[in-house]
Amino acid sequence: SQPTDLERHIPDRCWATTENVLDPDGLQRLAGNVSSRWGTPDGLLLLHGRDTKPESDGCDPWRDWKTMLAVNLTGTMIPRRVFGSVMAEAGRGSIVTVGSAYATHAPDQRLYQDGFVKPAAYSASKGGVLALTRWMAGYWARAGVRVNCISPGGIGSDSTPAEFRARFEDRVPMARMGNPADLVGAITWLLGDGSAYVTGQEIVVDG
């Protein structure tokens, strides 16, 4: 594969690869490669996920349910087990999972118009991520591995429909959707030593 911009600028500190979060064997090999290059990982950010467009009568909610629980929840459990075990053996490490504001409160279905609704599978899978985060935090606390979760609110992009953005921003105190850069501060803090006595927590980043 072609090197990324980071690999070009800091080749001794950056390595890009592609793995399937649902493949334990592939992740085990990845963990071994990381350890051989740089030693025990200091941190793990599980910034992946699956969402769908809001459901209508033409959607297949059962297929979406299975896919989202597999990617969002099982896809969090497998990497944390692989990398968390390596960290626990070394007696240190920080894991950050990514939940959602919809893990702790219901979507405002008024945002989704013309018969569409935000699917239940997304909230269920992200709620599971939050519960798993707290379980991991308790399980690995004495091993020196911290586990926390950030839960973003609405993150916009160039493809976000203007009408939806307007409806959403009207319900946000800061009157705007988030962007990926808004998550960096919370992630950096949770991965770093500044949060050394913080574990099992959810930080909501929703404006």
C-alpha atoms as a PDB file:
ATOM      1  CA  SER A   1       0.000   0.000   0.000  1.00  0.00           C
ATOM      2  CA  GLN A   2       1.037   3.626  -0.462  1.00  0.00           C
ATOM      3  CA  PRO A   3       2.568   5.330   2.596  1.00  0.00           C
ATOM      4  CA  THR A   4       0.412   7.833   4.429  1.00  0.00           C
ATOM      5  CA  ASP A   5       1.422  11.464   5.027  1.00  0.00           C
ATOM      6  CA  LEU A   6       2.323  10.600   8.617  1.00  0.00           C
ATOM      7  CA  GLU A   7       4.512   7.723   7.483  1.00  0.00           C
ATOM      8  CA  ARG A   8       6.386  10.051   5.145  1.00  0.00           C
ATOM      9  CA  HIS A   9       7.033  12.640   7.855  1.00  0.00           C
ATOM     10  CA  ILE A  10       7.692  10.380  10.857  1.00  0.00           C
ATOM     11  CA  PRO A  11       8.523   6.934   9.404  1.00  0.00           C
ATOM     12  CA  ASP A  12      10.086   5.753  12.655  1.00  0.00           C
ATOM     13  CA  ARG A  13       6.904   6.483  14.633  1.00  0.00           C
ATOM     14  CA  CYS A  14       4.049   5.717  12.260  1.00  0.00           C
ATOM     15  CA  TRP A  15       2.941   2.598  10.430  1.00  0.00           C
ATOM     16  CA  ALA A  16      -0.316   2.264   8.501  1.00  0.00           C
ATOM     17  CA  THR A  17      -2.035  -1.074   8.058  1.00  0.00           C
ATOM     18  CA  THR A  18      -5.535  -2.439   7.516  1.00  0.00           C
ATOM     19  CA  GLU A  19      -7.103  -5.071   9.746  1.00  0.00           C
ATOM     20  CA  ASN A  20     -10.580  -6.447  10.381  1.00  0.00           C
ATOM     21  CA  VAL A  21     -11.791  -5.759  13.933  1.00  0.00           C
ATOM     22  CA  LEU A  22     -13.722  -9.037  13.764  1.00  0.00           C
ATOM     23  CA  ASP A  23     -10.643 -11.155  12.948  1.00  0.00           C
ATOM     24  CA  PRO A  24      -8.922 -12.291  16.177  1.00  0.00           C
ATOM     25  CA  ASP A  25      -6.043 -13.976  14.357  1.00  0.00           C
ATOM     26  CA  GLY A  26      -5.302 -10.906  12.228  1.00  0.00           C
ATOM     27  CA  LEU A  27      -5.404  -8.665  15.278  1.00  0.00           C
ATOM     28  CA  GLN A  28      -3.104 -11.023  17.160  1.00  0.00           C
ATOM     29  CA  ARG A  29      -0.585 -10.759  14.333  1.00  0.00           C
ATOM     30  CA  LEU A  30      -0.980  -6.979  14.359  1.00  0.00           C
ATOM     31  CA  ALA A  31      -0.320  -6.843  18.093  1.00  0.00           C
ATOM     32  CA  GLY A  32       2.811  -8.916  17.563  1.00  0.00           C
ATOM     33  CA  ASN A  33       4.018  -6.632  14.775  1.00  0.00           C
ATOM     34  CA  VAL A  34       3.425  -3.519  16.875  1.00  0.00           C
ATOM     35  CA  SER A  35       5.251  -5.000  19.845  1.00  0.00           C
ATOM     36  CA  SER A  36       8.212  -6.048  17.701  1.00  0.00           C
ATOM     37  CA  ARG A  37       8.503  -2.540  16.208  1.00  0.00           C
ATOM     38  CA  TRP A  38       7.942  -0.378  19.286  1.00  0.00           C
ATOM     39  CA  GLY A  39       7.424  -2.580  22.324  1.00  0.00           C
ATOM     40  CA  THR A  40       4.259  -2.835  24.383  1.00  0.00           C
ATOM     41  CA  PRO A  41       1.540  -0.456  23.126  1.00  0.00           C
ATOM     42  CA  ASP A  42       0.878   2.465  25.455  1.00  0.00           C
ATOM     43  CA  GLY A  43      -2.620   3.135  24.154  1.00  0.00           C
ATOM     44  CA  LEU A  44      -5.410   1.803  21.981  1.00  0.00           C
ATOM     45  CA  LEU A  45      -8.105   3.940  20.360  1.00  0.00           C
ATOM     46  CA  LEU A  46     -11.044   1.918  19.047  1.00  0.00           C
ATOM     47  CA  LEU A  47     -12.305   4.522  16.604  1.00  0.00           C
ATOM     48  CA  HIS A  48     -14.405   2.407  14.291  1.00  0.00           C
ATOM     49  CA  GLY A  49     -18.110   1.907  13.872  1.00  0.00           C
ATOM     50  CA  ARG A  50     -21.044   1.145  11.678  1.00  0.00           C
ATOM     51  CA  ASP A  51     -24.131   3.278  11.203  1.00  0.00           C
ATOM     52  CA  THR A  52     -26.904   3.231   8.653  1.00  0.00           C
ATOM     53  CA  LYS A  53     -29.224   5.744   7.156  1.00  0.00           C
ATOM     54  CA  PRO A  54     -32.441   6.204   9.140  1.00  0.00           C
ATOM     55  CA  GLU A  55     -34.853   3.330   8.665  1.00  0.00           C
ATOM     56  CA  SER A  56     -37.908   3.421   6.460  1.00  0.00           C
ATOM     57  CA  ASP A  57     -40.312   0.693   5.381  1.00  0.00           C
ATOM     58  CA  GLY A  58     -37.842  -0.287   2.660  1.00  0.00           C
ATOM     59  CA  CYS A  59     -34.992  -1.040   5.084  1.00  0.00           C
ATOM     60  CA  ASP A  60     -33.959  -4.403   6.483  1.00  0.00           C
ATOM     61  CA  PRO A  61     -33.714  -3.731  10.234  1.00  0.00           C
ATOM     62  CA  TRP A  62     -32.755  -7.346  11.057  1.00  0.00           C
ATOM     63  CA  ARG A  63     -29.753  -7.234   8.734  1.00  0.00           C
ATOM     64  CA  ASP A  64     -28.745  -3.842  10.135  1.00  0.00           C
ATOM     65  CA  TRP A  65     -29.173  -5.150  13.679  1.00  0.00           C
ATOM     66  CA  LYS A  66     -26.785  -8.056  13.114  1.00  0.00           C
ATOM     67  CA  THR A  67     -24.237  -5.947  11.233  1.00  0.00           C
ATOM     68  CA  MET A  68     -24.133  -3.072  13.696  1.00  0.00           C
ATOM     69  CA  LEU A  69     -23.873  -5.286  16.777  1.00  0.00           C
ATOM     70  CA  ALA A  70     -21.103  -7.269  15.107  1.00  0.00           C
ATOM     71  CA  VAL A  71     -19.022  -4.265  14.037  1.00  0.00           C
ATOM     72  CA  ASN A  72     -19.752  -1.840  16.886  1.00  0.00           C
ATOM     73  CA  LEU A  73     -19.874  -4.200  19.864  1.00  0.00           C
ATOM     74  CA  THR A  74     -18.053  -7.407  18.948  1.00  0.00           C
ATOM     75  CA  GLY A  75     -15.589  -5.271  16.996  1.00  0.00           C
ATOM     76  CA  THR A  76     -14.781  -3.487  20.254  1.00  0.00           C
ATOM     77  CA  MET A  77     -14.549  -6.631  22.362  1.00  0.00           C
ATOM     78  CA  ILE A  78     -12.040  -8.515  20.172  1.00  0.00           C
ATOM     79  CA  PRO A  79      -9.358  -5.777  19.814  1.00  0.00           C
ATOM     80  CA  ARG A  80      -9.586  -4.814  23.480  1.00  0.00           C
ATOM     81  CA  ARG A  81      -9.024  -8.447  24.433  1.00  0.00           C
ATOM     82  CA  VAL A  82      -6.035  -8.839  22.132  1.00  0.00           C
ATOM     83  CA  PHE A  83      -4.285  -5.547  22.894  1.00  0.00           C
ATOM     84  CA  GLY A  84      -5.533  -5.212  26.458  1.00  0.00           C
ATOM     85  CA  SER A  85      -4.011  -8.555  27.373  1.00  0.00           C
ATOM     86  CA  VAL A  86      -0.625  -7.382  26.056  1.00  0.00           C
ATOM     87  CA  MET A  87      -0.918  -4.179  28.076  1.00  0.00           C
ATOM     88  CA  ALA A  88      -1.980  -6.076  31.206  1.00  0.00           C
ATOM     89  CA  GLU A  89       1.084  -8.292  30.983  1.00  0.00           C
ATOM     90  CA  ALA A  90       3.239  -5.148  30.921  1.00  0.00           C
ATOM     91  CA  GLY A  91       1.275  -3.564  33.778  1.00  0.00           C
ATOM     92  CA  ARG A  92       0.290  -0.385  31.939  1.00  0.00           C
ATOM     93  CA  GLY A  93      -1.821   0.996  29.137  1.00  0.00           C
ATOM     94  CA  SER A  94      -4.873   3.047  28.234  1.00  0.00           C
ATOM     95  CA  ILE A  95      -7.786   2.026  26.021  1.00  0.00           C
ATOM     96  CA  VAL A  96     -10.337   4.503  24.664  1.00  0.00           C
ATOM     97  CA  THR A  97     -13.559   3.222  23.134  1.00  0.00           C
ATOM     98  CA  VAL A  98     -16.051   5.282  21.162  1.00  0.00           C
ATOM     99  CA  GLY A  99     -19.693   5.184  22.175  1.00  0.00           C
ATOM    100  CA  SER A 100     -22.391   7.687  21.308  1.00  0.00           C
ATOM    101  CA  ALA A 101     -24.661  10.159  22.998  1.00  0.00           C
ATOM    102  CA  TYR A 102     -27.378   7.730  21.884  1.00  0.00           C
ATOM    103  CA  ALA A 103     -25.913   5.116  24.222  1.00  0.00           C
ATOM    104  CA  THR A 104     -27.435   6.899  27.208  1.00  0.00           C
ATOM    105  CA  HIS A 105     -30.473   8.673  25.817  1.00  0.00           C
ATOM    106  CA  ALA A 106     -32.930   8.006  23.038  1.00  0.00           C
ATOM    107  CA  PRO A 107     -32.562   9.666  19.640  1.00  0.00           C
ATOM    108  CA  ASP A 108     -34.864  12.600  19.062  1.00  0.00           C
ATOM    109  CA  GLN A 109     -36.843  11.025  16.253  1.00  0.00           C
ATOM    110  CA  ARG A 110     -38.227  14.432  15.273  1.00  0.00           C
ATOM    111  CA  LEU A 111     -34.886  15.001  13.573  1.00  0.00           C
ATOM    112  CA  TYR A 112     -35.659  12.226  11.112  1.00  0.00           C
ATOM    113  CA  GLN A 113     -38.624  13.145   8.976  1.00  0.00           C
ATOM    114  CA  ASP A 114     -40.783  11.656   6.212  1.00  0.00           C
ATOM    115  CA  GLY A 115     -41.318   8.336   7.986  1.00  0.00           C
ATOM    116  CA  PHE A 116     -37.654   7.685   8.801  1.00  0.00           C
ATOM    117  CA  VAL A 117     -36.348   6.817  12.271  1.00  0.00           C
ATOM    118  CA  LYS A 118     -32.883   6.368  13.769  1.00  0.00           C
ATOM    119  CA  PRO A 119     -32.501   2.572  14.051  1.00  0.00           C
ATOM    120  CA  ALA A 120     -32.574   0.807  17.414  1.00  0.00           C
ATOM    121  CA  ALA A 121     -29.493  -1.243  16.506  1.00  0.00           C
ATOM    122  CA  TYR A 122     -27.224   1.785  16.694  1.00  0.00           C
ATOM    123  CA  SER A 123     -28.297   2.756  20.213  1.00  0.00           C
ATOM    124  CA  ALA A 124     -28.201  -0.866  21.396  1.00  0.00           C
ATOM    125  CA  SER A 125     -24.706  -1.463  20.021  1.00  0.00           C
ATOM    126  CA  LYS A 126     -23.286   1.767  21.427  1.00  0.00           C
ATOM    127  CA  GLY A 127     -24.951   1.139  24.783  1.00  0.00           C
ATOM    128  CA  GLY A 128     -23.175  -2.209  24.770  1.00  0.00           C
ATOM    129  CA  VAL A 129     -19.854  -0.476  24.068  1.00  0.00           C
ATOM    130  CA  LEU A 130     -20.338   1.710  27.142  1.00  0.00           C
ATOM    131  CA  ALA A 131     -21.204  -1.282  29.346  1.00  0.00           C
ATOM    132  CA  LEU A 132     -18.239  -3.232  27.988  1.00  0.00           C
ATOM    133  CA  THR A 133     -15.960  -0.256  28.667  1.00  0.00           C
ATOM    134  CA  ARG A 134     -16.961  -0.211  32.325  1.00  0.00           C
ATOM    135  CA  TRP A 135     -16.549  -3.960  32.609  1.00  0.00           C
ATOM    136  CA  MET A 136     -13.057  -3.782  31.092  1.00  0.00           C
ATOM    137  CA  ALA A 137     -12.121  -0.919  33.403  1.00  0.00           C
ATOM    138  CA  GLY A 138     -12.990  -2.953  36.476  1.00  0.00           C
ATOM    139  CA  TYR A 139     -11.412  -6.141  35.159  1.00  0.00           C
ATOM    140  CA  TRP A 140      -8.042  -4.595  34.290  1.00  0.00           C
ATOM    141  CA  ALA A 141      -7.790  -1.885  36.940  1.00  0.00           C
ATOM    142  CA  ARG A 142      -5.295  -3.762  39.126  1.00  0.00           C
ATOM    143  CA  ALA A 143      -3.268  -4.671  36.053  1.00  0.00           C
ATOM    144  CA  GLY A 144      -2.599  -0.992  35.399  1.00  0.00           C
ATOM    145  CA  VAL A 145      -4.764  -0.767  32.262  1.00  0.00           C
ATOM    146  CA  ARG A 146      -7.286   2.061  32.138  1.00  0.00           C
ATOM    147  CA  VAL A 147     -10.374   1.910  29.914  1.00  0.00           C
ATOM    148  CA  ASN A 148     -12.595   4.904  29.163  1.00  0.00           C
ATOM    149  CA  CYS A 149     -15.144   5.935  26.571  1.00  0.00           C
ATOM    150  CA  ILE A 150     -15.881   9.079  24.618  1.00  0.00           C
ATOM    151  CA  SER A 151     -19.450   9.518  23.389  1.00  0.00           C
ATOM    152  CA  PRO A 152     -19.811  12.023  20.562  1.00  0.00           C
ATOM    153  CA  GLY A 153     -22.991  13.849  19.741  1.00  0.00           C
ATOM    154  CA  GLY A 154     -23.807  14.617  16.134  1.00  0.00           C
ATOM    155  CA  ILE A 155     -20.682  14.812  13.992  1.00  0.00           C
ATOM    156  CA  GLY A 156     -21.299  16.565  10.699  1.00  0.00           C
ATOM    157  CA  SER A 157     -19.540  16.270   7.359  1.00  0.00           C
ATOM    158  CA  ASP A 158     -19.689  17.826   3.921  1.00  0.00           C
ATOM    159  CA  SER A 159     -22.369  15.296   2.997  1.00  0.00           C
ATOM    160  CA  THR A 160     -24.695  16.170   5.897  1.00  0.00           C
ATOM    161  CA  PRO A 161     -27.957  17.473   4.360  1.00  0.00           C
ATOM    162  CA  ALA A 162     -28.458  21.160   5.103  1.00  0.00           C
ATOM    163  CA  GLU A 163     -32.035  20.671   6.331  1.00  0.00           C
ATOM    164  CA  PHE A 164     -30.989  17.962   8.781  1.00  0.00           C
ATOM    165  CA  ARG A 165     -28.048  20.047   9.986  1.00  0.00           C
ATOM    166  CA  ALA A 166     -30.364  22.993  10.655  1.00  0.00           C
ATOM    167  CA  ARG A 167     -32.825  20.852  12.625  1.00  0.00           C
ATOM    168  CA  PHE A 168     -30.015  19.273  14.626  1.00  0.00           C
ATOM    169  CA  GLU A 169     -28.202  22.508  15.417  1.00  0.00           C
ATOM    170  CA  ASP A 170     -31.440  24.073  16.617  1.00  0.00           C
ATOM    171  CA  ARG A 171     -31.422  21.513  19.472  1.00  0.00           C
ATOM    172  CA  VAL A 172     -27.748  21.923  20.452  1.00  0.00           C
ATOM    173  CA  PRO A 173     -26.845  24.607  23.037  1.00  0.00           C
ATOM    174  CA  MET A 174     -23.675  25.506  21.106  1.00  0.00           C
ATOM    175  CA  ALA A 175     -25.799  25.728  17.935  1.00  0.00           C
ATOM    176  CA  ARG A 176     -23.567  23.615  15.726  1.00  0.00           C
ATOM    177  CA  MET A 177     -22.783  20.006  14.883  1.00  0.00           C
ATOM    178  CA  GLY A 178     -19.450  18.626  15.949  1.00  0.00           C
ATOM    179  CA  ASN A 179     -16.534  17.794  13.710  1.00  0.00           C
ATOM    180  CA  PRO A 180     -13.796  15.171  14.124  1.00  0.00           C
ATOM    181  CA  ALA A 181     -11.338  17.734  15.517  1.00  0.00           C
ATOM    182  CA  ASP A 182     -13.674  18.272  18.485  1.00  0.00           C
ATOM    183  CA  LEU A 183     -12.896  14.744  19.683  1.00  0.00           C
ATOM    184  CA  VAL A 184      -9.113  15.090  19.688  1.00  0.00           C
ATOM    185  CA  GLY A 185      -8.758  16.803  23.059  1.00  0.00           C
ATOM    186  CA  ALA A 186     -10.778  14.242  24.999  1.00  0.00           C
ATOM    187  CA  ILE A 187      -9.052  11.312  23.277  1.00  0.00           C
ATOM    188  CA  THR A 188      -5.578  12.742  23.850  1.00  0.00           C
ATOM    189  CA  TRP A 189      -6.292  13.376  27.523  1.00  0.00           C
ATOM    190  CA  LEU A 190      -7.673   9.886  28.129  1.00  0.00           C
ATOM    191  CA  LEU A 191      -4.740   8.221  26.380  1.00  0.00           C
ATOM    192  CA  GLY A 192      -2.153  10.325  28.217  1.00  0.00           C
ATOM    193  CA  ASP A 193      -0.779  10.474  31.736  1.00  0.00           C
ATOM    194  CA  GLY A 194      -2.968  13.456  32.631  1.00  0.00           C
ATOM    195  CA  SER A 195      -5.835  11.024  33.209  1.00  0.00           C
ATOM    196  CA  ALA A 196      -3.745   8.466  35.105  1.00  0.00           C
ATOM    197  CA  TYR A 197      -6.372   8.131  37.875  1.00  0.00           C
ATOM    198  CA  VAL A 198      -9.385   8.023  35.534  1.00  0.00           C
ATOM    199  CA  THR A 199     -10.947   4.739  34.429  1.00  0.00           C
ATOM    200  CA  GLY A 200     -14.406   3.418  33.616  1.00  0.00           C
ATOM    201  CA  GLN A 201     -15.653   6.866  32.639  1.00  0.00           C
ATOM    202  CA  GLU A 202     -17.713   8.197  29.757  1.00  0.00           C
ATOM    203  CA  ILE A 203     -16.929  11.659  28.398  1.00  0.00           C
ATOM    204  CA  VAL A 204     -19.776  13.042  26.325  1.00  0.00           C
ATOM    205  CA  VAL A 205     -18.664  15.432  23.575  1.00  0.00           C
ATOM    206  CA  ASP A 206     -21.919  16.835  22.265  1.00  0.00           C
ATOM    207  CA  GLY A 207     -21.891  20.646  22.463  1.00  0.00           C
END
